[in-house]
PDB file of C-alpha atoms in Angstrom:
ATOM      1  CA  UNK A   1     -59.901-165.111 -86.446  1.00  0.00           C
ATOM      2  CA  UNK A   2     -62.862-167.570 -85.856  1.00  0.00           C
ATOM      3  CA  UNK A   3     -61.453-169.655 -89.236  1.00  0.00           C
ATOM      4  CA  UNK A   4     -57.731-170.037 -87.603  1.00  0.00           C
ATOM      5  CA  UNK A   5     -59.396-171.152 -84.122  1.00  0.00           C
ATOM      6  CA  UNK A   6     -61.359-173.839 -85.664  1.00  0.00           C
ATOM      7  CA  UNK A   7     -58.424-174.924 -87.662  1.00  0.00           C
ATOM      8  CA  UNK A   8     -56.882-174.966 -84.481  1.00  0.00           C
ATOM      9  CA  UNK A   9     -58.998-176.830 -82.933  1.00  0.00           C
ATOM     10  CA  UNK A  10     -59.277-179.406 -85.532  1.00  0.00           C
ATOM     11  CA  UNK A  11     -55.877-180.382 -85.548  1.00  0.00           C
ATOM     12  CA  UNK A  12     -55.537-180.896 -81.837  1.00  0.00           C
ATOM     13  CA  UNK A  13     -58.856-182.640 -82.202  1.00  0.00           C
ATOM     14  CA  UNK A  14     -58.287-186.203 -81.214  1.00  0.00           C
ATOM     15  CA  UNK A  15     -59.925-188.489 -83.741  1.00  0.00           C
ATOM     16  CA  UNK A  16     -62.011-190.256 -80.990  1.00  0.00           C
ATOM     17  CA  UNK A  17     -63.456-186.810 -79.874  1.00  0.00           C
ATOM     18  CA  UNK A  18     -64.379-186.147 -83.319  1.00  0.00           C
ATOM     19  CA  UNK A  19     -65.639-189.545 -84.068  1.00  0.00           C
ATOM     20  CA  UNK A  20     -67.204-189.969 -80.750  1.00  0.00           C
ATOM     21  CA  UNK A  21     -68.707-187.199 -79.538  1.00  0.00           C
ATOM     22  CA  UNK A  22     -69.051-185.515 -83.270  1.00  0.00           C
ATOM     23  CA  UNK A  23     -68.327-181.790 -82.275  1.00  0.00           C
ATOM     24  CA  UNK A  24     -65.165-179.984 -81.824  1.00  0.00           C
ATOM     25  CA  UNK A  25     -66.254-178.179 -78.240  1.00  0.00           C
ATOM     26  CA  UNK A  26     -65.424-181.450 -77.044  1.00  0.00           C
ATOM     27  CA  UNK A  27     -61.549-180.176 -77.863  1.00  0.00           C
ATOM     28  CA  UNK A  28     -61.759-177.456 -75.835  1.00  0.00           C
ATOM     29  CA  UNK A  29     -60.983-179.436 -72.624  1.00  0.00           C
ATOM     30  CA  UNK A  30     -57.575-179.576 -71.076  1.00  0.00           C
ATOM     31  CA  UNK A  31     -57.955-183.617 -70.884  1.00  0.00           C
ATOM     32  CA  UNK A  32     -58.253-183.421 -74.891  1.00  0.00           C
ATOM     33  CA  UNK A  33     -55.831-181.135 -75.635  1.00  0.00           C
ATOM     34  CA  UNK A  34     -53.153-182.262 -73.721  1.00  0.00           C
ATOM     35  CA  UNK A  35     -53.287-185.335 -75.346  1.00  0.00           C
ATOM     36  CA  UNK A  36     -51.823-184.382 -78.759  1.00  0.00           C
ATOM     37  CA  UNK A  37     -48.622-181.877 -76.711  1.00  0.00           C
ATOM     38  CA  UNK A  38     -45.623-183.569 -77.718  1.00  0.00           C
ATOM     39  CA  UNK A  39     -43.742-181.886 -75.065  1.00  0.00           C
ATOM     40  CA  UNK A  40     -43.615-182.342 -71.676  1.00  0.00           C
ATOM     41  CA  UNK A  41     -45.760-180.686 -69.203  1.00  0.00           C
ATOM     42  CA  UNK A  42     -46.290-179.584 -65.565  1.00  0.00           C
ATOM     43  CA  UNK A  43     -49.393-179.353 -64.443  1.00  0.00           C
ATOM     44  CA  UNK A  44     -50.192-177.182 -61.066  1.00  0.00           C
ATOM     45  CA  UNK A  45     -53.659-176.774 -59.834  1.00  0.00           C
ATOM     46  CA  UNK A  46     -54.933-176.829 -56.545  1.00  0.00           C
ATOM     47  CA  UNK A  47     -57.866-179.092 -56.198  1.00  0.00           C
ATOM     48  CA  UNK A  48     -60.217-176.067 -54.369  1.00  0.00           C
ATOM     49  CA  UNK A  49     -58.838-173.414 -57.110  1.00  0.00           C
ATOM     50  CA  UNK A  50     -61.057-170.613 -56.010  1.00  0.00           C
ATOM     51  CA  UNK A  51     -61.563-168.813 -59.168  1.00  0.00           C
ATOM     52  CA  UNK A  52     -62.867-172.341 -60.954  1.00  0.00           C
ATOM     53  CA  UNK A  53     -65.499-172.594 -57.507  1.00  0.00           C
ATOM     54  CA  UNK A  54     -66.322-169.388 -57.621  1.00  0.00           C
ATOM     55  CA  UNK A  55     -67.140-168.784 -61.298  1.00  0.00           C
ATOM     56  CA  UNK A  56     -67.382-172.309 -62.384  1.00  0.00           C
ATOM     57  CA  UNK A  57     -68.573-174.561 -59.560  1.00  0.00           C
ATOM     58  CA  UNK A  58     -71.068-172.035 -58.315  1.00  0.00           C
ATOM     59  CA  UNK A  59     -71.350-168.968 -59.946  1.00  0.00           C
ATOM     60  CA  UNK A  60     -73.126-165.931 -58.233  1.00  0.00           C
ATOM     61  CA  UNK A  61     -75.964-166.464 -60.636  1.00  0.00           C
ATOM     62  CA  UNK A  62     -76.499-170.100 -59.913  1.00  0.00           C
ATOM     63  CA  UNK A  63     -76.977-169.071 -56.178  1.00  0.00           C
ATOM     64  CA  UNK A  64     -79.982-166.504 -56.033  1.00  0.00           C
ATOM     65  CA  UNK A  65     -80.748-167.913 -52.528  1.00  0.00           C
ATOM     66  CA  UNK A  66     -77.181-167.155 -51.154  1.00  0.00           C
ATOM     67  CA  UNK A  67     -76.747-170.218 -49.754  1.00  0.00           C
ATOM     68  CA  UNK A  68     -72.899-170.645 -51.264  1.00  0.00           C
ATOM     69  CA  UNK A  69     -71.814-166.879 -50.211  1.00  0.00           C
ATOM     70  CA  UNK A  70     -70.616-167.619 -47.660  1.00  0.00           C
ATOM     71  CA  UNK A  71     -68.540-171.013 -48.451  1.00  0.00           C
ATOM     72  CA  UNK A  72     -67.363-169.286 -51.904  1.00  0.00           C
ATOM     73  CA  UNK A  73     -65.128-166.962 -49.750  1.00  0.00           C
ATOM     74  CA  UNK A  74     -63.818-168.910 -47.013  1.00  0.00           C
ATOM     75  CA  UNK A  75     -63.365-173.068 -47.602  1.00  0.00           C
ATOM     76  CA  UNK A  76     -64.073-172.989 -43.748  1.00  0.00           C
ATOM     77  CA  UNK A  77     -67.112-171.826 -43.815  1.00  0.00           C
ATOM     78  CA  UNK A  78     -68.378-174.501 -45.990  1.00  0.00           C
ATOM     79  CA  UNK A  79     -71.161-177.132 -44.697  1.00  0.00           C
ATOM     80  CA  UNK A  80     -71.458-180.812 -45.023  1.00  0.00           C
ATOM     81  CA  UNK A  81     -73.468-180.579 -48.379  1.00  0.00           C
ATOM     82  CA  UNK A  82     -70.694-178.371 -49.962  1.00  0.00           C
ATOM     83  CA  UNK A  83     -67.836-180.193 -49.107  1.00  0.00           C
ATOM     84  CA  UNK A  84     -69.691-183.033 -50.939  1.00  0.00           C
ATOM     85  CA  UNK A  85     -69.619-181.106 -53.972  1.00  0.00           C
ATOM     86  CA  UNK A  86     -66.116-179.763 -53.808  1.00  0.00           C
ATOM     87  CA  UNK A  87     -64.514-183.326 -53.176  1.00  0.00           C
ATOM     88  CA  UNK A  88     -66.450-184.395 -56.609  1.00  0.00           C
ATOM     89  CA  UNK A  89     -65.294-181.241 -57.967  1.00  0.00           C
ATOM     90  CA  UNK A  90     -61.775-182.470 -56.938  1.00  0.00           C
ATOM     91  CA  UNK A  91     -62.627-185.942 -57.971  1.00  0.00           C
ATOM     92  CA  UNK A  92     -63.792-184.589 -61.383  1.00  0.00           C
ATOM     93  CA  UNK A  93     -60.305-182.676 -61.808  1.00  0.00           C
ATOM     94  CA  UNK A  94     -58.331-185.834 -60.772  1.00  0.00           C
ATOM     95  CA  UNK A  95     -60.403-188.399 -63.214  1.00  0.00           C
ATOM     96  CA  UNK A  96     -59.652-185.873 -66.150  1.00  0.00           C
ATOM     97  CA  UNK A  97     -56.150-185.988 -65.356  1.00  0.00           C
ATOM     98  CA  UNK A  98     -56.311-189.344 -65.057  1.00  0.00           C
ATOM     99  CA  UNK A  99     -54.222-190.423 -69.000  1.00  0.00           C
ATOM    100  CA  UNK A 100     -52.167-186.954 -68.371  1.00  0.00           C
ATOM    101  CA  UNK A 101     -50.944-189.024 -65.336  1.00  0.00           C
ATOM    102  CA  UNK A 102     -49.941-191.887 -67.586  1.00  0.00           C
ATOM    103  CA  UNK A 103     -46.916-190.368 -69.030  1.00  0.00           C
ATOM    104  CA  UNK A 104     -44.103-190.194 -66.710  1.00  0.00           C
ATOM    105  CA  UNK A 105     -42.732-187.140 -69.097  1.00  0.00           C
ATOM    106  CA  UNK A 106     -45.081-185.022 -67.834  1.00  0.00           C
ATOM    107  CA  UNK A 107     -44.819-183.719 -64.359  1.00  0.00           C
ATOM    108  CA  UNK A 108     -48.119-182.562 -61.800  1.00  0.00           C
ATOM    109  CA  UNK A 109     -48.771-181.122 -58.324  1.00  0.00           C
ATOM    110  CA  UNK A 110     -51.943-180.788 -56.917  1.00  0.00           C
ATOM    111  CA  UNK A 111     -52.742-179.621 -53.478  1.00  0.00           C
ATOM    112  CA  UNK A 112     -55.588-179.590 -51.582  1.00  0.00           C
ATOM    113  CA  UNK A 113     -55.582-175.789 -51.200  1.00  0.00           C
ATOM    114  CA  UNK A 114     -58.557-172.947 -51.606  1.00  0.00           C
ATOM    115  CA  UNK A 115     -56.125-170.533 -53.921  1.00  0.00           C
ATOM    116  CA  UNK A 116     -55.790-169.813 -57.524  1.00  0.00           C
ATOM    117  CA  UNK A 117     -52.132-169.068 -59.756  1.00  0.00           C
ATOM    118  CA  UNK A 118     -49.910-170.164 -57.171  1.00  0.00           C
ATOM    119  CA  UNK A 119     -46.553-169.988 -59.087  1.00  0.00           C
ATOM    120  CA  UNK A 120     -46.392-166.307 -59.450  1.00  0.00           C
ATOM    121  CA  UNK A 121     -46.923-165.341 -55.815  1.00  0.00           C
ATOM    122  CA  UNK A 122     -43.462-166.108 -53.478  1.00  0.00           C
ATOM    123  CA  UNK A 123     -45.414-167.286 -50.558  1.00  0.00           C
ATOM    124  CA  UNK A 124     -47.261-169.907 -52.391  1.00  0.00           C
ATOM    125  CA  UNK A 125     -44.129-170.710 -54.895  1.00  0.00           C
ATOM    126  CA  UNK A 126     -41.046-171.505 -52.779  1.00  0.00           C
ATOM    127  CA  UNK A 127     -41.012-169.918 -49.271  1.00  0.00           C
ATOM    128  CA  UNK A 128     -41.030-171.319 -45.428  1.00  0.00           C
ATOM    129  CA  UNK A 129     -44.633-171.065 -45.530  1.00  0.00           C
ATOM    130  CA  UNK A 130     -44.919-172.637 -49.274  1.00  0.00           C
ATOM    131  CA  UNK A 131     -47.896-175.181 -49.714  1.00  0.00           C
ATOM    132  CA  UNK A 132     -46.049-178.644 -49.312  1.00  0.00           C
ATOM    133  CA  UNK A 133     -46.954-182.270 -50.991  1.00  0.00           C
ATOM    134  CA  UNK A 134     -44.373-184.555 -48.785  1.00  0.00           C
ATOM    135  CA  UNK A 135     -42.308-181.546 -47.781  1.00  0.00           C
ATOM    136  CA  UNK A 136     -41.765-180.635 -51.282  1.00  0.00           C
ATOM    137  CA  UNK A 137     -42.746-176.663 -52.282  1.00  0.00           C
ATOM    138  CA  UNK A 138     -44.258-176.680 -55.995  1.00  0.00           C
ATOM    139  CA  UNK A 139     -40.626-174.994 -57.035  1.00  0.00           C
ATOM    140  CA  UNK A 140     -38.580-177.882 -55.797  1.00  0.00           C
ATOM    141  CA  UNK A 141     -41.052-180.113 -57.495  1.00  0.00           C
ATOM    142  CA  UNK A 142     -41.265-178.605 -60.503  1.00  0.00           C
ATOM    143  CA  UNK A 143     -37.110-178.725 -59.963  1.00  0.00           C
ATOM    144  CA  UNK A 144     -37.044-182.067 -59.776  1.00  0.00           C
ATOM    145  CA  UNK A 145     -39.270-182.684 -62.843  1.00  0.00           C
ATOM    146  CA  UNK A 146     -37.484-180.456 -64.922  1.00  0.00           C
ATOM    147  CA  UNK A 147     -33.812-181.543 -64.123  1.00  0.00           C
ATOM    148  CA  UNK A 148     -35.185-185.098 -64.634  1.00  0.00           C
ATOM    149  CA  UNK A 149     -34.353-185.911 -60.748  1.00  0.00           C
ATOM    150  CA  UNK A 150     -37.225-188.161 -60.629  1.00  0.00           C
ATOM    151  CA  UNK A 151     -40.904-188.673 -61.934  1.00  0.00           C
ATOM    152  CA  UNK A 152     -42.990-185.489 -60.197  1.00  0.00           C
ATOM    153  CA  UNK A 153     -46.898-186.908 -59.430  1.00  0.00           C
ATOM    154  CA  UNK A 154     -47.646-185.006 -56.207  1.00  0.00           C
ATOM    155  CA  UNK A 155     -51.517-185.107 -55.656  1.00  0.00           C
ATOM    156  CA  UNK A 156     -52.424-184.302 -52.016  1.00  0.00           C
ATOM    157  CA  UNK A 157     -55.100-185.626 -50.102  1.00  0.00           C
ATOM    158  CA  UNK A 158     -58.867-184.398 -49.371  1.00  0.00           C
ATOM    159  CA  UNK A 159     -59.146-181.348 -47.829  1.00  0.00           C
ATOM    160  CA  UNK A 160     -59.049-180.288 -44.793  1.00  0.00           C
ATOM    161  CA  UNK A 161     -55.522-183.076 -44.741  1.00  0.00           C
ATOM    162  CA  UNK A 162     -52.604-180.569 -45.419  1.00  0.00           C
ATOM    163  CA  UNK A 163     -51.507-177.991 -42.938  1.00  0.00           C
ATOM    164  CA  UNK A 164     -49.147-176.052 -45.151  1.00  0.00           C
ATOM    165  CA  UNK A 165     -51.825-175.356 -47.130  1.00  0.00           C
ATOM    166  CA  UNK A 166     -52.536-171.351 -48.062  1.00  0.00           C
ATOM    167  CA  UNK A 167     -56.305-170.720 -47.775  1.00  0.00           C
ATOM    168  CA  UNK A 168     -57.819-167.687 -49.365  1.00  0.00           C
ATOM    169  CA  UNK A 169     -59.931-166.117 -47.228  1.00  0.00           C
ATOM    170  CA  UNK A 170     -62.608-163.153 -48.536  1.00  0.00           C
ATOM    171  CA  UNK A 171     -64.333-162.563 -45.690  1.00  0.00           C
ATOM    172  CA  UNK A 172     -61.248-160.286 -44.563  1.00  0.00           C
ATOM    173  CA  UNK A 173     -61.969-156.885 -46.062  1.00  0.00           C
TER     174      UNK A 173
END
């Protein structure tokens, strides 16, 4: 199994990656994999995914002081300090999408939301209360990318900026 991975990963390898950097863990990253899919592609990510901040960003056992709990579960409770970090953490996720961007076959919405896997859930997918990027729901969007209605690069702004946002929240038991 380890054999076919690295194979794998060799031949989605870019050659600049491999010349550049000299190791193949390099591959691993969306950014350098997506460069070698021939097909098109829709990205959807929020820019505050929860699970990425929460496991990622700031793990449990990068915080033995607590001072994250309570911002990890609510994006409201968040201080000055952290919001610095999670707009570079949304700044990093927007520079390494930056070439994906590039090709107008490829599709991507992005919202400024504090949620995780938001096409399986109705609410988040296509409903009245659906997340919006100019009044467009991620289905429509990804509608209008796949029917080939018109280039799809909906990247919202900073949070706290979009009211049809929907926030986790895991201070609710």
């Amino acid at each position: 199994m380890m054999l076919s991975t690295f194979r794998l990963y060799r031949k989605v390898c870019t050659r600049t990656v491999l010349i550049e950097w000299n190791h193949l863990r390099q591959c691993l990253f969306p950014q350098e994999m997506v460069k070698n899919i021939k097909t098109p592609v829709f990205l959807v990510n929020p820019a505050y995914d929860f699970w990425q901040i929460q496991n990622i960003l700031v793990p449990d056992v990068s915080d033995p002081h607590h001072y994250w709990v309570k911002c990890r579960l609510n994006i409201q409770n968040c201080n000055h300090g952290q919001m610095e970090v999670l707009q570079g953490f949304r700044s990093s996720l927007l520079k390494a999408v930056n070439e994906f961007l590039l090709n107008n076959r490829n599709g991507v919405f992005v919202n400024s939301c504090f949620i995780h896997c938001q096409t399986w859930m109705g609410e988040t997918w296509h409903s009245p209360s659906s997340p919006r990027i100019n009044n467009r729901t991620i289905a429509e969007s990804v509608g209008d990318w796949y029917f080939n209605r018109k280039v799809v690069k909906q990247i919202d702004c900073p949070y706290p900026c979009n009211p049809t946002c929907y926030n986790m929240d895991f201070t609710r038991g």
